[in-house]
Amino acid sequence: MLTDAEMNRVEDIKARFKTIYGSDPAMVLRAPGRVNLIGEHTDYNDGFVLPAAIERSVLIAASHRSDRIVNGFAANYNRSTNFSLDKLEHATETSDRWSNYMRAMAWTLTGEGMRLQGVNLVVAGDVPLGSGLSSSAAMLVACGLLFSEAAGSRLDPVRLALLAQKAEREFVGVNVGIMDQYISALGKQHNALLIDTRSLTYKAVPLPSQGVSIVIADTNKRRGLVESEYNTRRSECEQAVSILKRFLPSITALRDVSVEEFKQYEQELPEPVRSRARHVITEDARTLQMADALSKGDIELCGKLMNESHESLRQDYAVSCKELDSLVEAARSIPGVYGARMTGAGFGGCTVSLVADEAVPDFEERVPKLYKNATGLDASLLFTGAAEGAGRLL
Ligand code: ADP
Ligand code: MG
């Protein structure tokens, strides 16, 4: 199930744990990052998303303590933290900030009535931090597994995802949707998941077993602005619902509005609310269409839908940026690329492309050069299959 690289990382983290704490860990937990193939900014509109877990993950090696102290070392930051489960507060020291996600999960589980146990732990991840591949969700889900397993209970994965979302919203203070935590907790190897973010159910959609690769490219442009813009988009979507409700009284979210209904009533919406709603409503339709196309092996259509998704995010939702557009353009210029789009919240982060296997060397060779010429930045490429969701390895 694990890739060779991940198996090596498991051995590394166990050794690291032993060096620091003097004994073998009793548990190793793993939670992957994710890439969203299509369905962007639909999850907080009760809509559909089509992500896959990636072959990059956060690993935690841990052992039980008899008290209520959490002792942690983060290999990515080369820093340790120490806090009591009886006094769950935000880390104030800059050097300790990384531990807020861990504290957030402990706080949320405690709030659910779970009696947590102290632990010694080492955490190490290879999901790039802050690149939009959701290292945060991977961290939260891994911590959720850690604390629940250490307390001797096993959470249902949908509940784990909901609690991780709650932790990010209420303790960390980022108003996220459910997609990232859900796919990290429930991902299926070799499959993308078509997730209905209203019912919290999914349909697994197998990815082609050969002939086509998922290529992620990081703009290496750190996302600025995201939070305030994100909140603005959310409230624009709410405004669209409240206006459209006059004509379509049964709707509670943009998910309930069909493309035909939108065309009938769009003139009632002021700009930019109209454009924002158009993106969400057409993106839901594209996501359902892409799941269908993928299951039929129609990769040409998948690529076309991804291209359309990017244009909609760029023009109607206005969450792209020069770097994302340049990288998408560079990818599309390579023969054998079916489609390319920004993935994640936008304003930086990564793109995702569907690439014919034989075109991958060309992509690797030319896309970073084209991107560098256009922006002066280096793109990092990441090749991945769809990985299994979170779990306990030891
Ligand atoms: P992303 O786009 O990767 O989700 P975020 O800013 O949302 O970026 O989340 C990054 C945060 O998640 C980090 O600042 C850190 O607090 C936490 N995190 C992620 N991976 C790790 C890790 N391997 N070790 C410690 N903390 C991590
Ligand atoms: Mg995040």
CSV table of C-alpha atoms and ligand atoms in Angstrom, one decimal:
chain,number,residue,atom,x,y,z
A,1,MET,CA,0.0,0.0,0.0
A,2,LEU,CA,2.8,2.5,0.9
A,3,THR,CA,5.3,3.7,-1.7
A,4,ASP,CA,9.0,2.8,-1.2
A,5,ALA,CA,9.7,6.4,-0.3
A,6,GLU,CA,7.0,6.3,2.4
A,7,MET,CA,8.3,3.0,3.8
A,8,ASN,CA,11.7,4.5,4.1
A,9,ARG,CA,10.2,7.5,5.9
A,10,VAL,CA,8.5,5.2,8.3
A,11,GLU,CA,11.8,3.6,9.2
A,12,ASP,CA,13.4,7.1,9.5
A,13,ILE,CA,10.8,8.4,11.9
A,14,LYS,CA,11.0,5.3,14.1
A,15,ALA,CA,14.7,5.7,14.3
A,16,ARG,CA,14.3,9.4,15.1
A,17,PHE,CA,11.8,8.6,17.8
A,18,LYS,CA,14.2,6.1,19.4
A,19,THR,CA,17.1,8.6,19.3
A,20,ILE,CA,15.0,11.3,21.0
A,21,TYR,CA,13.0,9.2,23.5
A,22,GLY,CA,15.3,6.1,24.0
A,23,SER,CA,12.7,3.5,23.1
A,24,ASP,CA,10.7,2.3,20.1
A,25,PRO,CA,7.4,4.0,19.3
A,26,ALA,CA,4.2,2.2,20.1
A,27,MET,CA,2.3,3.7,17.2
A,28,VAL,CA,2.9,5.2,13.8
A,29,LEU,CA,0.1,7.2,12.2
A,30,ARG,CA,-0.1,8.5,8.6
A,31,ALA,CA,-2.3,11.0,6.9
A,32,PRO,CA,-1.9,12.1,3.3
A,33,GLY,CA,-2.1,15.5,1.6
A,34,ARG,CA,-4.4,15.9,-1.4
A,35,VAL,CA,-4.8,17.2,-4.9
A,36,ASN,CA,-8.2,18.3,-6.2
A,37,LEU,CA,-8.8,17.3,-9.8
A,38,ILE,CA,-11.9,19.5,-10.2
A,39,GLY,CA,-14.6,21.1,-8.0
A,40,GLU,CA,-12.9,24.2,-6.6
A,41,HIS,CA,-14.6,26.5,-4.1
A,42,THR,CA,-17.7,24.3,-4.2
A,43,ASP,CA,-17.2,22.6,-0.9
A,44,TYR,CA,-18.5,25.5,1.2
A,45,ASN,CA,-21.5,25.7,-1.2
A,46,ASP,CA,-22.7,22.2,-0.3
A,47,GLY,CA,-21.4,21.0,-3.8
A,48,PHE,CA,-19.3,18.4,-5.3
A,49,VAL,CA,-15.5,17.9,-5.4
A,50,LEU,CA,-13.2,15.3,-7.0
A,51,PRO,CA,-9.9,15.1,-5.1
A,52,ALA,CA,-7.4,12.3,-4.7
A,53,ALA,CA,-5.1,11.7,-1.7
A,54,ILE,CA,-1.4,12.0,-2.8
A,55,GLU,CA,1.7,10.0,-2.1
A,56,ARG,CA,2.9,12.6,0.3
A,57,SER,CA,2.0,12.5,3.9
A,58,VAL,CA,2.4,13.5,7.5
A,59,LEU,CA,3.8,10.7,9.7
A,60,ILE,CA,3.7,10.7,13.5
A,61,ALA,CA,5.6,8.2,15.7
A,62,ALA,CA,4.4,8.1,19.3
A,63,SER,CA,4.3,6.3,22.6
A,64,HIS,CA,1.9,6.6,25.6
A,65,ARG,CA,2.7,8.5,28.7
A,66,SER,CA,1.0,7.9,32.0
A,67,ASP,CA,0.4,11.7,32.6
A,68,ARG,CA,-1.3,14.4,30.6
A,69,ILE,CA,1.7,15.9,29.0
A,70,VAL,CA,2.3,16.1,25.2
A,71,ASN,CA,6.0,16.2,24.2
A,72,GLY,CA,6.5,16.7,20.5
A,73,PHE,CA,9.3,17.1,18.1
A,74,ALA,CA,8.6,18.4,14.6
A,75,ALA,CA,11.4,17.2,12.2
A,76,ASN,CA,10.4,19.7,9.5
A,77,TYR,CA,10.9,22.6,11.8
A,78,ASN,CA,13.6,21.1,14.0
A,79,ARG,CA,11.6,22.3,17.0
A,80,SER,CA,10.0,20.7,20.0
A,81,THR,CA,6.9,21.6,21.9
A,82,ASN,CA,5.5,20.7,25.3
A,83,PHE,CA,2.0,21.3,26.6
A,84,SER,CA,-0.5,19.9,29.1
A,85,LEU,CA,-3.8,18.4,27.9
A,86,ASP,CA,-5.3,20.1,31.0
A,87,LYS,CA,-4.4,23.5,29.7
A,88,LEU,CA,-5.0,23.6,25.9
A,89,GLU,CA,-4.0,27.1,24.8
A,90,HIS,CA,-2.6,28.6,21.6
A,91,ALA,CA,1.1,28.5,21.3
A,92,THR,CA,2.3,32.1,21.6
A,93,GLU,CA,6.1,31.7,20.9
A,94,THR,CA,6.8,31.9,17.2
A,95,SER,CA,9.1,28.8,17.6
A,96,ASP,CA,6.1,26.8,18.8
A,97,ARG,CA,3.4,28.0,16.3
A,98,TRP,CA,3.6,24.8,14.3
A,99,SER,CA,2.1,23.0,17.3
A,100,ASN,CA,-1.2,24.9,17.1
A,101,TYR,CA,-2.6,22.2,14.7
A,102,MET,CA,-1.8,19.6,17.3
A,103,ARG,CA,-3.2,21.6,20.1
A,104,ALA,CA,-6.3,22.3,17.9
A,105,MET,CA,-7.0,18.6,17.5
A,106,ALA,CA,-6.5,17.8,21.2
A,107,TRP,CA,-8.8,20.7,22.1
A,108,THR,CA,-11.5,19.5,19.7
A,109,LEU,CA,-11.4,15.9,20.8
A,110,THR,CA,-11.5,17.0,24.5
A,111,GLY,CA,-14.5,19.1,23.6
A,112,GLU,CA,-16.2,16.0,22.2
A,113,GLY,CA,-15.8,14.4,25.6
A,114,MET,CA,-12.9,12.1,24.8
A,115,ARG,CA,-10.5,11.7,27.8
A,116,LEU,CA,-7.0,12.0,26.2
A,117,GLN,CA,-3.7,10.5,27.3
A,118,GLY,CA,-0.3,12.2,27.3
A,119,VAL,CA,2.1,11.1,24.5
A,120,ASN,CA,5.7,11.5,23.3
A,121,LEU,CA,5.9,12.0,19.6
A,122,VAL,CA,7.8,12.9,16.5
A,123,VAL,CA,6.1,14.3,13.5
A,124,ALA,CA,7.6,14.5,10.0
A,125,GLY,CA,5.9,15.3,6.7
A,126,ASP,CA,6.7,15.5,3.0
A,127,VAL,CA,3.6,17.3,2.0
A,128,PRO,CA,5.1,20.7,1.0
A,129,LEU,CA,4.1,23.2,3.7
A,130,GLY,CA,1.8,26.0,2.6
A,131,SER,CA,1.7,25.0,-1.1
A,132,GLY,CA,-2.0,24.2,-1.2
A,133,LEU,CA,-1.6,20.4,-1.0
A,134,SER,CA,-3.2,20.6,2.4
A,135,SER,CA,-0.4,19.7,4.8
A,136,SER,CA,-2.6,21.3,7.4
A,137,ALA,CA,-5.4,18.7,6.9
A,138,ALA,CA,-2.8,15.9,6.8
A,139,MET,CA,-1.4,17.2,10.1
A,140,LEU,CA,-4.8,17.5,11.7
A,141,VAL,CA,-6.0,14.1,10.6
A,142,ALA,CA,-2.8,12.5,11.7
A,143,CYS,CA,-3.1,14.2,15.1
A,144,GLY,CA,-6.8,13.1,15.3
A,145,LEU,CA,-5.7,9.5,14.8
A,146,LEU,CA,-2.9,9.9,17.3
A,147,PHE,CA,-4.9,11.2,20.1
A,148,SER,CA,-7.9,8.9,19.6
A,149,GLU,CA,-5.7,5.8,19.3
A,150,ALA,CA,-3.7,6.8,22.3
A,151,ALA,CA,-7.0,7.2,24.2
A,152,GLY,CA,-7.9,3.7,23.1
A,153,SER,CA,-10.8,4.6,20.8
A,154,ARG,CA,-11.2,4.5,17.0
A,155,LEU,CA,-13.0,7.3,15.2
A,156,ASP,CA,-15.2,6.7,12.2
A,157,PRO,CA,-13.3,8.4,9.4
A,158,VAL,CA,-16.1,10.8,8.4
A,159,ARG,CA,-16.3,11.9,12.0
A,160,LEU,CA,-12.5,12.3,12.1
A,161,ALA,CA,-12.7,14.5,9.1
A,162,LEU,CA,-15.5,16.6,10.6
A,163,LEU,CA,-13.5,17.0,13.9
A,164,ALA,CA,-10.4,18.0,12.0
A,165,GLN,CA,-12.4,20.6,10.1
A,166,LYS,CA,-13.8,21.9,13.4
A,167,ALA,CA,-10.3,22.1,14.8
A,168,GLU,CA,-9.1,24.2,11.9
A,169,ARG,CA,-12.1,26.5,12.0
A,170,GLU,CA,-12.5,27.0,15.7
A,171,PHE,CA,-9.1,26.7,17.2
A,172,VAL,CA,-6.7,27.7,14.3
A,173,GLY,CA,-9.3,30.2,13.0
A,174,VAL,CA,-9.4,29.4,9.3
A,175,ASN,CA,-12.9,29.0,7.9
A,176,VAL,CA,-12.2,25.9,5.7
A,177,GLY,CA,-14.6,23.6,3.9
A,178,ILE,CA,-14.7,19.8,4.5
A,179,MET,CA,-12.9,18.6,1.3
A,180,ASP,CA,-9.3,18.5,2.6
A,181,GLN,CA,-9.9,16.6,5.8
A,182,TYR,CA,-12.4,14.3,4.2
A,183,ILE,CA,-10.0,13.1,1.4
A,184,SER,CA,-7.1,12.8,3.8
A,185,ALA,CA,-9.2,10.6,6.1
A,186,LEU,CA,-11.1,8.6,3.4
A,187,GLY,CA,-8.9,8.5,0.3
A,188,LYS,CA,-8.7,5.3,-1.7
A,189,GLN,CA,-5.6,4.1,-3.5
A,190,HIS,CA,-5.9,4.3,-7.3
A,191,ASN,CA,-9.1,6.3,-7.0
A,192,ALA,CA,-10.3,9.9,-6.9
A,193,LEU,CA,-13.4,10.4,-4.7
A,194,LEU,CA,-16.5,12.2,-6.0
A,195,ILE,CA,-17.5,13.7,-2.6
A,196,ASP,CA,-21.0,15.1,-2.0
A,197,THR,CA,-20.1,17.7,0.6
A,198,ARG,CA,-23.7,18.0,1.7
A,199,SER,CA,-24.5,14.4,2.5
A,200,LEU,CA,-20.8,13.6,3.2
A,201,THR,CA,-21.0,10.5,1.1
A,202,TYR,CA,-18.6,9.6,-1.8
A,203,LYS,CA,-18.3,7.5,-4.9
A,204,ALA,CA,-14.8,6.2,-5.7
A,205,VAL,CA,-13.8,6.9,-9.3
A,206,PRO,CA,-10.9,4.7,-10.5
A,207,LEU,CA,-8.1,6.6,-12.2
A,208,PRO,CA,-6.7,5.2,-15.4
A,209,SER,CA,-4.2,2.5,-14.4
A,210,GLN,CA,-1.9,3.4,-17.3
A,211,GLY,CA,-1.3,5.9,-20.1
A,212,VAL,CA,-1.9,9.0,-18.1
A,213,SER,CA,-0.2,10.7,-15.2
A,214,ILE,CA,-1.3,13.3,-12.6
A,215,VAL,CA,1.4,16.0,-12.5
A,216,ILE,CA,1.3,18.6,-9.8
A,217,ALA,CA,3.4,21.8,-10.3
A,218,ASP,CA,4.0,24.2,-7.5
A,219,THR,CA,4.3,27.9,-8.5
A,220,ASN,CA,6.4,28.5,-5.4
A,221,LYS,CA,4.4,31.7,-5.1
A,222,ARG,CA,3.3,31.8,-1.5
A,223,ARG,CA,-0.3,32.6,-1.1
A,224,GLY,CA,-1.0,36.0,0.2
A,225,LEU,CA,-4.5,37.5,0.6
A,226,VAL,CA,-6.1,34.1,0.8
A,227,GLU,CA,-8.0,34.5,4.0
A,228,SER,CA,-9.7,37.9,3.4
A,229,GLU,CA,-10.5,37.0,-0.2
A,230,TYR,CA,-11.8,33.6,0.9
A,231,ASN,CA,-14.2,35.2,3.3
A,232,THR,CA,-15.3,37.7,0.7
A,233,ARG,CA,-16.1,34.9,-1.8
A,234,ARG,CA,-18.0,33.0,0.9
A,235,SER,CA,-20.2,36.0,1.6
A,236,GLU,CA,-20.7,36.7,-2.1
A,237,CYS,CA,-22.0,33.1,-2.5
A,238,GLU,CA,-24.4,33.6,0.5
A,239,GLN,CA,-25.6,36.8,-1.1
A,240,ALA,CA,-26.3,35.0,-4.4
A,241,VAL,CA,-28.3,32.4,-2.5
A,242,SER,CA,-30.4,35.0,-0.7
A,243,ILE,CA,-31.3,36.8,-3.9
A,244,LEU,CA,-32.0,33.6,-6.0
A,245,LYS,CA,-34.2,32.3,-3.1
A,246,ARG,CA,-36.8,34.9,-4.2
A,247,PHE,CA,-37.2,33.0,-7.4
A,248,LEU,CA,-36.2,29.5,-6.2
A,249,PRO,CA,-37.6,29.4,-2.7
A,250,SER,CA,-36.5,25.8,-1.9
A,251,ILE,CA,-32.7,26.4,-2.4
A,252,THR,CA,-30.4,26.6,0.6
A,253,ALA,CA,-27.1,26.7,-1.2
A,254,LEU,CA,-25.7,27.3,-4.7
A,255,ARG,CA,-25.5,23.5,-5.0
A,256,ASP,CA,-29.3,23.5,-5.4
A,257,VAL,CA,-29.3,25.8,-8.5
A,258,SER,CA,-29.0,24.1,-11.9
A,259,VAL,CA,-27.1,25.8,-14.8
A,260,GLU,CA,-30.5,26.3,-16.6
A,261,GLU,CA,-32.0,28.0,-13.6
A,262,PHE,CA,-29.0,30.2,-13.2
A,263,LYS,CA,-29.3,31.3,-16.9
A,264,GLN,CA,-32.9,32.2,-16.3
A,265,TYR,CA,-32.2,34.3,-13.2
A,266,GLU,CA,-28.6,35.6,-13.5
A,267,GLN,CA,-29.7,39.1,-14.5
A,268,GLU,CA,-31.2,39.5,-11.0
A,269,LEU,CA,-27.7,39.3,-9.5
A,270,PRO,CA,-25.4,42.3,-9.2
A,271,GLU,CA,-21.7,41.9,-10.2
A,272,PRO,CA,-19.5,40.4,-8.9
A,273,VAL,CA,-22.0,38.2,-7.1
A,274,ARG,CA,-23.3,37.0,-10.5
A,275,SER,CA,-19.9,35.9,-11.7
A,276,ARG,CA,-19.1,34.2,-8.4
A,277,ALA,CA,-22.3,32.2,-8.5
A,278,ARG,CA,-21.7,31.3,-12.2
A,279,HIS,CA,-18.4,29.7,-11.3
A,280,VAL,CA,-19.8,27.7,-8.4
A,281,ILE,CA,-22.9,26.4,-10.3
A,282,THR,CA,-21.0,25.5,-13.5
A,283,GLU,CA,-18.1,24.0,-11.5
A,284,ASP,CA,-20.6,21.6,-9.8
A,285,ALA,CA,-21.8,20.6,-13.2
A,286,ARG,CA,-18.3,20.1,-14.5
A,287,THR,CA,-17.3,18.0,-11.5
A,288,LEU,CA,-20.2,15.6,-12.0
A,289,GLN,CA,-19.4,15.4,-15.7
A,290,MET,CA,-15.7,14.8,-15.0
A,291,ALA,CA,-16.4,11.9,-12.6
A,292,ASP,CA,-18.6,10.4,-15.3
A,293,ALA,CA,-15.9,11.0,-18.0
A,294,LEU,CA,-13.2,9.5,-15.8
A,295,SER,CA,-15.2,6.4,-15.0
A,296,LYS,CA,-15.6,5.9,-18.8
A,297,GLY,CA,-11.9,6.5,-19.5
A,298,ASP,CA,-12.7,9.7,-21.6
A,299,ILE,CA,-9.5,11.5,-20.6
A,300,GLU,CA,-9.9,14.0,-23.5
A,301,LEU,CA,-13.1,15.2,-21.9
A,302,CYS,CA,-11.6,15.3,-18.4
A,303,GLY,CA,-8.8,17.6,-19.7
A,304,LYS,CA,-11.3,19.9,-21.4
A,305,LEU,CA,-13.3,20.2,-18.2
A,306,MET,CA,-10.2,21.0,-16.2
A,307,ASN,CA,-9.3,23.7,-18.7
A,308,GLU,CA,-12.8,25.1,-18.4
A,309,SER,CA,-12.5,25.0,-14.6
A,310,HIS,CA,-9.4,27.1,-14.7
A,311,GLU,CA,-11.0,29.7,-16.9
A,312,SER,CA,-14.0,29.9,-14.7
A,313,LEU,CA,-11.8,30.3,-11.6
A,314,ARG,CA,-9.7,32.9,-13.3
A,315,GLN,CA,-12.5,35.0,-14.8
A,316,ASP,CA,-15.6,34.4,-12.8
A,317,TYR,CA,-14.2,33.6,-9.4
A,318,ALA,CA,-11.1,35.7,-9.7
A,319,VAL,CA,-8.9,33.6,-7.5
A,320,SER,CA,-6.1,32.9,-10.0
A,321,CYS,CA,-2.9,34.9,-10.4
A,322,LYS,CA,-0.2,35.6,-12.9
A,323,GLU,CA,1.9,32.7,-11.7
A,324,LEU,CA,-0.9,30.1,-11.8
A,325,ASP,CA,-2.0,31.3,-15.3
A,326,SER,CA,1.6,31.1,-16.6
A,327,LEU,CA,2.1,27.6,-15.3
A,328,VAL,CA,-1.2,26.4,-16.7
A,329,GLU,CA,-0.3,28.0,-20.0
A,330,ALA,CA,3.1,26.4,-20.1
A,331,ALA,CA,1.6,23.0,-19.3
A,332,ARG,CA,-1.0,23.3,-22.0
A,333,SER,CA,1.6,24.1,-24.6
A,334,ILE,CA,3.1,20.6,-24.3
A,335,PRO,CA,1.6,18.1,-26.8
A,336,GLY,CA,0.1,15.2,-24.8
A,337,VAL,CA,-1.2,17.4,-22.0
A,338,TYR,CA,-5.0,16.7,-21.8
A,339,GLY,CA,-5.7,19.6,-19.5
A,340,ALA,CA,-4.3,21.8,-16.7
A,341,ARG,CA,-5.8,24.0,-14.0
A,342,MET,CA,-5.0,25.7,-10.7
A,343,THR,CA,-5.8,23.5,-7.7
A,344,GLY,CA,-6.6,24.6,-4.2
A,345,ALA,CA,-7.8,27.9,-3.0
A,346,GLY,CA,-5.8,30.0,-5.4
A,347,PHE,CA,-3.6,33.2,-5.4
A,348,GLY,CA,-0.6,30.9,-5.6
A,349,GLY,CA,0.0,27.3,-4.7
A,350,CYS,CA,-0.2,24.5,-7.3
A,351,THR,CA,-1.5,23.5,-10.7
A,352,VAL,CA,-2.6,20.0,-11.7
A,353,SER,CA,-2.3,18.5,-15.2
A,354,LEU,CA,-3.4,15.3,-16.8
A,355,VAL,CA,-0.5,14.2,-19.0
A,356,ALA,CA,-0.1,11.3,-21.4
A,357,ASP,CA,2.7,9.2,-20.0
A,358,GLU,CA,4.8,9.6,-23.1
A,359,ALA,CA,4.6,13.4,-22.8
A,360,VAL,CA,5.9,13.4,-19.2
A,361,PRO,CA,9.7,13.8,-20.1
A,362,ASP,CA,8.8,16.8,-22.4
A,363,PHE,CA,6.7,18.3,-19.6
A,364,GLU,CA,9.5,17.9,-17.1
A,365,GLU,CA,12.0,19.4,-19.4
A,366,ARG,CA,10.1,22.3,-20.8
A,367,VAL,CA,7.4,23.5,-18.3
A,368,PRO,CA,9.8,24.8,-15.7
A,369,LYS,CA,11.8,26.7,-18.3
A,370,LEU,CA,8.7,28.3,-19.8
A,371,TYR,CA,7.5,29.2,-16.3
A,372,LYS,CA,10.8,30.7,-15.3
A,373,ASN,CA,10.9,32.8,-18.5
A,374,ALA,CA,7.4,34.1,-17.7
A,375,THR,CA,7.8,34.8,-14.0
A,376,GLY,CA,11.4,34.4,-12.9
A,377,LEU,CA,10.3,31.7,-10.5
A,378,ASP,CA,11.2,28.0,-10.3
A,379,ALA,CA,8.4,25.5,-10.5
A,380,SER,CA,8.7,22.3,-8.5
A,381,LEU,CA,7.0,19.2,-10.1
A,382,LEU,CA,5.5,16.4,-8.1
A,383,PHE,CA,4.3,13.1,-9.7
A,384,THR,CA,1.8,11.1,-7.8
A,385,GLY,CA,-0.7,8.4,-8.0
A,386,ALA,CA,-3.9,8.3,-5.8
A,387,ALA,CA,-2.9,7.2,-2.3
A,388,GLU,CA,-4.9,5.5,0.4
A,389,GLY,CA,-6.4,7.7,3.2
A,390,ALA,CA,-5.1,8.0,6.7
A,391,GLY,CA,-4.5,5.1,9.0
A,392,ARG,CA,-2.4,3.6,11.7
A,393,LEU,CA,0.7,1.8,10.4
A,394,LEU,CA,1.9,0.4,13.7
B,1,ADP,P1,-1.2,23.9,3.4
B,1,ADP,O1,-1.5,24.6,2.1
B,1,ADP,O2,0.0,23.1,3.3
B,1,ADP,O3,-2.3,23.2,4.1
B,1,ADP,P2,-1.4,25.7,5.7
B,1,ADP,O4,-0.8,27.0,5.9
B,1,ADP,O5,-2.9,25.5,5.7
B,1,ADP,O6,-0.7,25.1,4.3
B,1,ADP,O7,-0.9,24.7,6.8
B,1,ADP,C1,0.5,24.5,7.1
B,1,ADP,C2,0.6,24.3,8.6
B,1,ADP,O8,0.3,22.9,8.9
B,1,ADP,C3,2.0,24.5,9.1
B,1,ADP,O9,2.3,25.8,9.4
B,1,ADP,C4,2.0,23.6,10.4
B,1,ADP,O10,1.4,24.3,11.4
B,1,ADP,C5,1.1,22.5,10.0
B,1,ADP,N1,1.9,21.3,9.5
B,1,ADP,C6,1.8,20.8,8.3
B,1,ADP,N2,2.7,19.8,8.1
B,1,ADP,C7,3.4,19.7,9.3
B,1,ADP,C8,4.5,18.9,9.7
B,1,ADP,N3,5.1,18.0,8.9
B,1,ADP,N4,5.0,19.2,11.0
B,1,ADP,C9,4.4,20.1,11.7
B,1,ADP,N5,3.4,20.9,11.4
B,1,ADP,C10,2.9,20.7,10.2
B,2,MG,MG,-4.2,24.2,4.6
